[in-house]
Amino acid sequence: MADTIDTKRPPSAVHSVETGQVLKADLEDEHLHAMGYEQHMKRGFNLWSMIAFCLTGLGLLPSLGGTMWYSLGYLGLLPMTWGWLVASVLILSMVFSLAELSSSMPTAGGLYYWTYQCAPPKWKRLACWITAWCMVLSASLGGASFFMTQADMIQALVVMFHPAFEPTDWQTYLIYLACVIACALVMILPSRILGQISNVFVWLGTITFFVILIALPIYCRKNENHTSAKEIFTSSYNQTGWANSGLVFLLTFLVPCWCISGYDSTAHLAEETENAASVVPKAMWISCVSTAILGYVFNVVLAYAATDIDAIFESPLGQPLGAILQLSMGNGGFTKLLWICTVLSNFGVVFVNNTAATRIYFAYARDGALPFSAWLSHVNQVTKTPINASIALSLVFALIGLISLGSSAALQAFFSGSSLAGATAYLMPVLMRCLYERNPEYVSGPFSMGKWSKPVRMIAVVWTVFTLPLLAFPHSAHVTAKTFNWSPVFYATMLLLVVPWYLIRAHKWFEGPGAKDASTRS
């Protein structure tokens, strides 16, 4: 029997009636062309390499280790168990909602392209414009924060070997800059090699994760230095100064929000993925569900080992996970080896998220919406990757890092503001889909939640709106210029620049995604 084409479905989702196999790349290229773009990059990712890429980007081990300040340091053990469980379930509503959109429209533009296609006609361009700039700012500032975390972890490693070491601001920046350069050299590689590198990092992170998961409770039990089961699930230690522990418990939801994020990286590599309409959503939800489950188990183990919270946060390492390992297992070679592996696996988190960020630059430039669009959207003919976008993003990272030499508070304000921008970018396409349910142009892809789609999307919208004030809330009741959460100021300033820019000037030339492909121009 001859193959038949169902014109109601995206070409990348067309199936052979006889074999049930997804048709090859020519139909995927046709689908991309129908969305307004030409295929310039090579499809080098498959399902397993994409799952590895996403899991590497989520990086549960270093991500949780780097954000424990906001659970253990806020309310003790309680948020590490119940807080993670409640928040991760709600976060998955957004994961599945975005996975559904990625299946329908597999393109490097991701969130802002989906926003444009899902929004009511009168709002399309403005909603798309806001989403895109939230993505650009989040990718730039969030990526810089990853590098600063990497620099801090490397410094903690040095302190393990040389306890008297006290890094200066310049030393921190030089470590930061070295990480930026190393990552840039990786990001420009062909997608097939990027997939192979992801496999290395995901195996390194996974093995290290399970070794810690097994070894840590063994050491704690052997030394008779551990918390009880009752304490793990009921103990709270409010260290914020806020009198209302219920409010503080809500603030600890930020940890799973940060750990289970960045999964849209798979969407931004859709044009480099075989059978993207099926592979991208699968990689997205499989990785996030795995992270949610394993993250809960890891939190329980860490809570079991966290017997002295004050000692953990007074540790000269400056990293709570490293401090827990050192206090529970000593400062011997085994502990140092585990921390070395943790630091290396965090580089995987950095490279994956920033590789996705280069695709955001590439995609938005391709639509002619960034300065030097033709140059930024150029795809190298040898590697079939957007090398120019990688260079530009790396230069942005280097410049942002310089802020740390002047004011750490200012740098933290930029980093915090990126979280609000990122949350807005996640919210916009799902919100537009909810507001315009009867969109005649929307066509479901191979992955669809069916009758569950609408309620799951509504939960995702409510949850994300709920997290926005949490991201903007002061971290301490004793508010000073240093402890104040400056992210709302940054966020409001960003909107006051971006929205008027569109209303006054950009609406005259910004036609939306797919209207013009700048990457085809020399």
PDB file of N, CA and C in Angstrom, residues 455-517:
ATOM      1  N   PRO A 455      -7.147  21.192  31.070  1.00  0.00           N
ATOM      2  CA  PRO A 455      -6.956  21.342  32.523  1.00  0.00           C
ATOM      3  C   PRO A 455      -5.489  21.393  32.933  1.00  0.00           C
ATOM      4  N   VAL A 456      -4.631  20.623  32.257  1.00  0.00           N
ATOM      5  CA  VAL A 456      -3.201  20.652  32.599  1.00  0.00           C
ATOM      6  C   VAL A 456      -2.622  22.017  32.276  1.00  0.00           C
ATOM      7  N   ARG A 457      -3.009  22.583  31.122  1.00  0.00           N
ATOM      8  CA  ARG A 457      -2.520  23.913  30.760  1.00  0.00           C
ATOM      9  C   ARG A 457      -3.000  24.979  31.739  1.00  0.00           C
ATOM     10  N   MET A 458      -4.224  24.867  32.197  1.00  0.00           N
ATOM     11  CA  MET A 458      -4.752  25.849  33.158  1.00  0.00           C
ATOM     12  C   MET A 458      -4.008  25.766  34.489  1.00  0.00           C
ATOM     13  N   ILE A 459      -3.704  24.545  34.923  1.00  0.00           N
ATOM     14  CA  ILE A 459      -2.910  24.371  36.151  1.00  0.00           C
ATOM     15  C   ILE A 459      -1.532  24.997  35.954  1.00  0.00           C
ATOM     16  N   ALA A 460      -0.938  24.786  34.789  1.00  0.00           N
ATOM     17  CA  ALA A 460       0.388  25.331  34.498  1.00  0.00           C
ATOM     18  C   ALA A 460       0.387  26.856  34.557  1.00  0.00           C
ATOM     19  N   VAL A 461      -0.651  27.473  34.021  1.00  0.00           N
ATOM     20  CA  VAL A 461      -0.749  28.939  34.029  1.00  0.00           C
ATOM     21  C   VAL A 461      -0.890  29.461  35.457  1.00  0.00           C
ATOM     22  N   VAL A 462      -1.805  28.867  36.210  1.00  0.00           N
ATOM     23  CA  VAL A 462      -2.022  29.308  37.596  1.00  0.00           C
ATOM     24  C   VAL A 462      -0.750  29.125  38.418  1.00  0.00           C
ATOM     25  N   TRP A 463      -0.095  27.989  38.256  1.00  0.00           N
ATOM     26  CA  TRP A 463       1.128  27.708  39.002  1.00  0.00           C
ATOM     27  C   TRP A 463       2.225  28.721  38.667  1.00  0.00           C
ATOM     28  N   THR A 464       2.420  29.005  37.398  1.00  0.00           N
ATOM     29  CA  THR A 464       3.490  29.920  37.002  1.00  0.00           C
ATOM     30  C   THR A 464       3.211  31.340  37.473  1.00  0.00           C
ATOM     31  N   VAL A 465       1.959  31.783  37.369  1.00  0.00           N
ATOM     32  CA  VAL A 465       1.591  33.107  37.887  1.00  0.00           C
ATOM     33  C   VAL A 465       1.846  33.168  39.389  1.00  0.00           C
ATOM     34  N   PHE A 466       1.562  32.077  40.086  1.00  0.00           N
ATOM     35  CA  PHE A 466       1.794  31.992  41.528  1.00  0.00           C
ATOM     36  C   PHE A 466       3.279  32.112  41.876  1.00  0.00           C
ATOM     37  N   THR A 467       4.142  31.560  41.019  1.00  0.00           N
ATOM     38  CA  THR A 467       5.583  31.586  41.326  1.00  0.00           C
ATOM     39  C   THR A 467       6.221  32.946  41.055  1.00  0.00           C
ATOM     40  N   LEU A 468       5.608  33.782  40.237  1.00  0.00           N
ATOM     41  CA  LEU A 468       6.214  35.077  39.904  1.00  0.00           C
ATOM     42  C   LEU A 468       6.482  35.939  41.143  1.00  0.00           C
ATOM     43  N   PRO A 469       5.509  36.137  42.047  1.00  0.00           N
ATOM     44  CA  PRO A 469       5.836  36.907  43.257  1.00  0.00           C
ATOM     45  C   PRO A 469       6.838  36.211  44.167  1.00  0.00           C
ATOM     46  N   LEU A 470       6.882  34.876  44.146  1.00  0.00           N
ATOM     47  CA  LEU A 470       7.873  34.169  44.945  1.00  0.00           C
ATOM     48  C   LEU A 470       9.286  34.490  44.447  1.00  0.00           C
ATOM     49  N   LEU A 471       9.441  34.570  43.123  1.00  0.00           N
ATOM     50  CA  LEU A 471      10.734  34.898  42.542  1.00  0.00           C
ATOM     51  C   LEU A 471      11.163  36.326  42.883  1.00  0.00           C
ATOM     52  N   ALA A 472      10.164  37.184  43.149  1.00  0.00           N
ATOM     53  CA  ALA A 472      10.454  38.593  43.427  1.00  0.00           C
ATOM     54  C   ALA A 472      10.510  38.910  44.914  1.00  0.00           C
ATOM     55  N   PHE A 473      10.240  37.924  45.770  1.00  0.00           N
ATOM     56  CA  PHE A 473      10.119  38.181  47.207  1.00  0.00           C
ATOM     57  C   PHE A 473      11.500  38.365  47.838  1.00  0.00           C
ATOM     58  N   PRO A 474      11.636  39.280  48.804  1.00  0.00           N
ATOM     59  CA  PRO A 474      12.929  39.438  49.514  1.00  0.00           C
ATOM     60  C   PRO A 474      13.329  38.147  50.207  1.00  0.00           C
ATOM     61  N   HIS A 475      14.624  37.849  50.188  1.00  0.00           N
ATOM     62  CA  HIS A 475      15.124  36.602  50.751  1.00  0.00           C
ATOM     63  C   HIS A 475      15.225  36.634  52.269  1.00  0.00           C
ATOM     64  N   SER A 476      15.088  37.806  52.854  1.00  0.00           N
ATOM     65  CA  SER A 476      15.198  37.931  54.307  1.00  0.00           C
ATOM     66  C   SER A 476      14.248  39.003  54.798  1.00  0.00           C
ATOM     67  N   ALA A 477      13.756  38.836  56.032  1.00  0.00           N
ATOM     68  CA  ALA A 477      12.881  39.848  56.622  1.00  0.00           C
ATOM     69  C   ALA A 477      13.657  41.105  56.980  1.00  0.00           C
ATOM     70  N   HIS A 478      14.951  40.971  57.139  1.00  0.00           N
ATOM     71  CA  HIS A 478      15.807  42.109  57.486  1.00  0.00           C
ATOM     72  C   HIS A 478      16.353  42.696  56.186  1.00  0.00           C
ATOM     73  N   VAL A 479      15.534  43.529  55.549  1.00  0.00           N
ATOM     74  CA  VAL A 479      15.831  44.001  54.208  1.00  0.00           C
ATOM     75  C   VAL A 479      16.812  45.173  54.249  1.00  0.00           C
ATOM     76  N   THR A 480      17.906  45.011  53.513  1.00  0.00           N
ATOM     77  CA  THR A 480      18.873  46.078  53.299  1.00  0.00           C
ATOM     78  C   THR A 480      19.126  46.179  51.799  1.00  0.00           C
ATOM     79  N   ALA A 481      19.995  47.090  51.410  1.00  0.00           N
ATOM     80  CA  ALA A 481      20.316  47.220  49.987  1.00  0.00           C
ATOM     81  C   ALA A 481      20.909  45.936  49.438  1.00  0.00           C
ATOM     82  N   LYS A 482      21.619  45.185  50.295  1.00  0.00           N
ATOM     83  CA  LYS A 482      22.245  43.939  49.850  1.00  0.00           C
ATOM     84  C   LYS A 482      21.291  42.763  49.858  1.00  0.00           C
ATOM     85  N   THR A 483      20.359  42.729  50.832  1.00  0.00           N
ATOM     86  CA  THR A 483      19.458  41.584  50.947  1.00  0.00           C
ATOM     87  C   THR A 483      18.158  41.775  50.173  1.00  0.00           C
ATOM     88  N   PHE A 484      17.877  42.998  49.722  1.00  0.00           N
ATOM     89  CA  PHE A 484      16.650  43.242  48.963  1.00  0.00           C
ATOM     90  C   PHE A 484      16.699  42.496  47.630  1.00  0.00           C
ATOM     91  N   ASN A 485      15.570  41.939  47.221  1.00  0.00           N
ATOM     92  CA  ASN A 485      15.477  41.239  45.941  1.00  0.00           C
ATOM     93  C   ASN A 485      15.187  42.275  44.850  1.00  0.00           C
ATOM     94  N   TRP A 486      16.216  42.599  44.094  1.00  0.00           N
ATOM     95  CA  TRP A 486      16.091  43.662  43.090  1.00  0.00           C
ATOM     96  C   TRP A 486      15.491  43.169  41.777  1.00  0.00           C
ATOM     97  N   SER A 487      15.123  41.911  41.704  1.00  0.00           N
ATOM     98  CA  SER A 487      14.610  41.372  40.443  1.00  0.00           C
ATOM     99  C   SER A 487      13.357  42.094  39.930  1.00  0.00           C
ATOM    100  N   PRO A 488      12.393  42.520  40.792  1.00  0.00           N
ATOM    101  CA  PRO A 488      11.235  43.247  40.247  1.00  0.00           C
ATOM    102  C   PRO A 488      11.634  44.556  39.572  1.00  0.00           C
ATOM    103  N   VAL A 489      12.661  45.219  40.127  1.00  0.00           N
ATOM    104  CA  VAL A 489      13.130  46.472  39.534  1.00  0.00           C
ATOM    105  C   VAL A 489      13.708  46.197  38.149  1.00  0.00           C
ATOM    106  N   PHE A 490      14.549  45.168  38.072  1.00  0.00           N
ATOM    107  CA  PHE A 490      15.128  44.800  36.782  1.00  0.00           C
ATOM    108  C   PHE A 490      14.025  44.411  35.800  1.00  0.00           C
ATOM    109  N   TYR A 491      13.088  43.610  36.249  1.00  0.00           N
ATOM    110  CA  TYR A 491      12.019  43.105  35.388  1.00  0.00           C
ATOM    111  C   TYR A 491      11.145  44.244  34.872  1.00  0.00           C
ATOM    112  N   ALA A 492      10.756  45.161  35.788  1.00  0.00           N
ATOM    113  CA  ALA A 492       9.926  46.296  35.389  1.00  0.00           C
ATOM    114  C   ALA A 492      10.669  47.194  34.399  1.00  0.00           C
ATOM    115  N   THR A 493      11.968  47.401  34.650  1.00  0.00           N
ATOM    116  CA  THR A 493      12.767  48.217  33.740  1.00  0.00           C
ATOM    117  C   THR A 493      12.828  47.585  32.352  1.00  0.00           C
ATOM    118  N   MET A 494      12.979  46.273  32.327  1.00  0.00           N
ATOM    119  CA  MET A 494      13.026  45.560  31.062  1.00  0.00           C
ATOM    120  C   MET A 494      11.724  45.744  30.285  1.00  0.00           C
ATOM    121  N   LEU A 495      10.595  45.593  30.965  1.00  0.00           N
ATOM    122  CA  LEU A 495       9.305  45.753  30.291  1.00  0.00           C
ATOM    123  C   LEU A 495       9.088  47.193  29.828  1.00  0.00           C
ATOM    124  N   LEU A 496       9.567  48.163  30.637  1.00  0.00           N
ATOM    125  CA  LEU A 496       9.413  49.572  30.277  1.00  0.00           C
ATOM    126  C   LEU A 496      10.255  49.950  29.066  1.00  0.00           C
ATOM    127  N   LEU A 497      11.256  49.149  28.766  1.00  0.00           N
ATOM    128  CA  LEU A 497      12.060  49.373  27.566  1.00  0.00           C
ATOM    129  C   LEU A 497      11.504  48.616  26.370  1.00  0.00           C
ATOM    130  N   VAL A 498      11.152  47.358  26.596  1.00  0.00           N
ATOM    131  CA  VAL A 498      10.758  46.482  25.497  1.00  0.00           C
ATOM    132  C   VAL A 498       9.387  46.829  24.925  1.00  0.00           C
ATOM    133  N   VAL A 499       8.387  47.048  25.796  1.00  0.00           N
ATOM    134  CA  VAL A 499       7.023  47.294  25.315  1.00  0.00           C
ATOM    135  C   VAL A 499       6.913  48.622  24.567  1.00  0.00           C
ATOM    136  N   PRO A 500       7.394  49.754  25.141  1.00  0.00           N
ATOM    137  CA  PRO A 500       7.335  51.005  24.368  1.00  0.00           C
ATOM    138  C   PRO A 500       8.129  50.945  23.059  1.00  0.00           C
ATOM    139  N   TRP A 501       9.249  50.230  23.082  1.00  0.00           N
ATOM    140  CA  TRP A 501      10.039  50.073  21.857  1.00  0.00           C
ATOM    141  C   TRP A 501       9.184  49.456  20.752  1.00  0.00           C
ATOM    142  N   TYR A 502       8.406  48.445  21.104  1.00  0.00           N
ATOM    143  CA  TYR A 502       7.541  47.825  20.107  1.00  0.00           C
ATOM    144  C   TYR A 502       6.444  48.792  19.660  1.00  0.00           C
ATOM    145  N   LEU A 503       5.783  49.442  20.641  1.00  0.00           N
ATOM    146  CA  LEU A 503       4.640  50.296  20.332  1.00  0.00           C
ATOM    147  C   LEU A 503       5.044  51.513  19.502  1.00  0.00           C
ATOM    148  N   ILE A 504       6.263  52.035  19.730  1.00  0.00           N
ATOM    149  CA  ILE A 504       6.691  53.247  19.043  1.00  0.00           C
ATOM    150  C   ILE A 504       7.391  52.949  17.717  1.00  0.00           C
ATOM    151  N   ARG A 505       8.275  51.943  17.718  1.00  0.00           N
ATOM    152  CA  ARG A 505       9.093  51.709  16.534  1.00  0.00           C
ATOM    153  C   ARG A 505       8.950  50.306  15.940  1.00  0.00           C
ATOM    154  N   ALA A 506       9.134  49.281  16.778  1.00  0.00           N
ATOM    155  CA  ALA A 506       9.298  47.923  16.252  1.00  0.00           C
ATOM    156  C   ALA A 506       8.059  47.399  15.521  1.00  0.00           C
ATOM    157  N   HIS A 507       6.858  47.898  15.896  1.00  0.00           N
ATOM    158  CA  HIS A 507       5.655  47.388  15.236  1.00  0.00           C
ATOM    159  C   HIS A 507       5.644  47.710  13.746  1.00  0.00           C
ATOM    160  N   LYS A 508       6.500  48.670  13.353  1.00  0.00           N
ATOM    161  CA  LYS A 508       6.546  49.066  11.948  1.00  0.00           C
ATOM    162  C   LYS A 508       7.328  48.073  11.098  1.00  0.00           C
ATOM    163  N   TRP A 509       8.266  47.334  11.733  1.00  0.00           N
ATOM    164  CA  TRP A 509       9.088  46.426  10.948  1.00  0.00           C
ATOM    165  C   TRP A 509       9.100  44.983  11.434  1.00  0.00           C
ATOM    166  N   PHE A 510       8.702  44.752  12.708  1.00  0.00           N
ATOM    167  CA  PHE A 510       8.698  43.377  13.202  1.00  0.00           C
ATOM    168  C   PHE A 510       7.434  42.668  12.731  1.00  0.00           C
ATOM    169  N   GLU A 511       7.612  41.688  11.874  1.00  0.00           N
ATOM    170  CA  GLU A 511       6.480  40.998  11.256  1.00  0.00           C
ATOM    171  C   GLU A 511       6.132  39.684  11.938  1.00  0.00           C
ATOM    172  N   GLY A 512       6.932  39.284  12.926  1.00  0.00           N
ATOM    173  CA  GLY A 512       6.680  38.020  13.598  1.00  0.00           C
ATOM    174  C   GLY A 512       7.600  36.933  13.079  1.00  0.00           C
ATOM    175  N   PRO A 513       7.616  35.779  13.728  1.00  0.00           N
ATOM    176  CA  PRO A 513       8.519  34.691  13.328  1.00  0.00           C
ATOM    177  C   PRO A 513       8.127  34.094  11.982  1.00  0.00           C
ATOM    178  N   GLY A 514       9.138  33.726  11.220  1.00  0.00           N
ATOM    179  CA  GLY A 514       8.896  33.059   9.943  1.00  0.00           C
ATOM    180  C   GLY A 514       8.567  33.992   8.807  1.00  0.00           C
ATOM    181  N   ALA A 515       8.442  35.304   9.101  1.00  0.00           N
ATOM    182  CA  ALA A 515       8.093  36.245   8.038  1.00  0.00           C
ATOM    183  C   ALA A 515       9.265  36.469   7.095  1.00  0.00           C
ATOM    184  N   LYS A 516      10.485  36.425   7.665  1.00  0.00           N
ATOM    185  CA  LYS A 516      11.671  36.563   6.820  1.00  0.00           C
ATOM    186  C   LYS A 516      12.811  35.805   7.477  1.00  0.00           C
ATOM    187  N   ASP A 517      13.542  35.092   6.674  1.00  0.00           N
ATOM    188  CA  ASP A 517      14.636  34.270   7.178  1.00  0.00           C
ATOM    189  C   ASP A 517      15.954  34.982   6.880  1.00  0.00           C
TER     190      ASP A 517
END
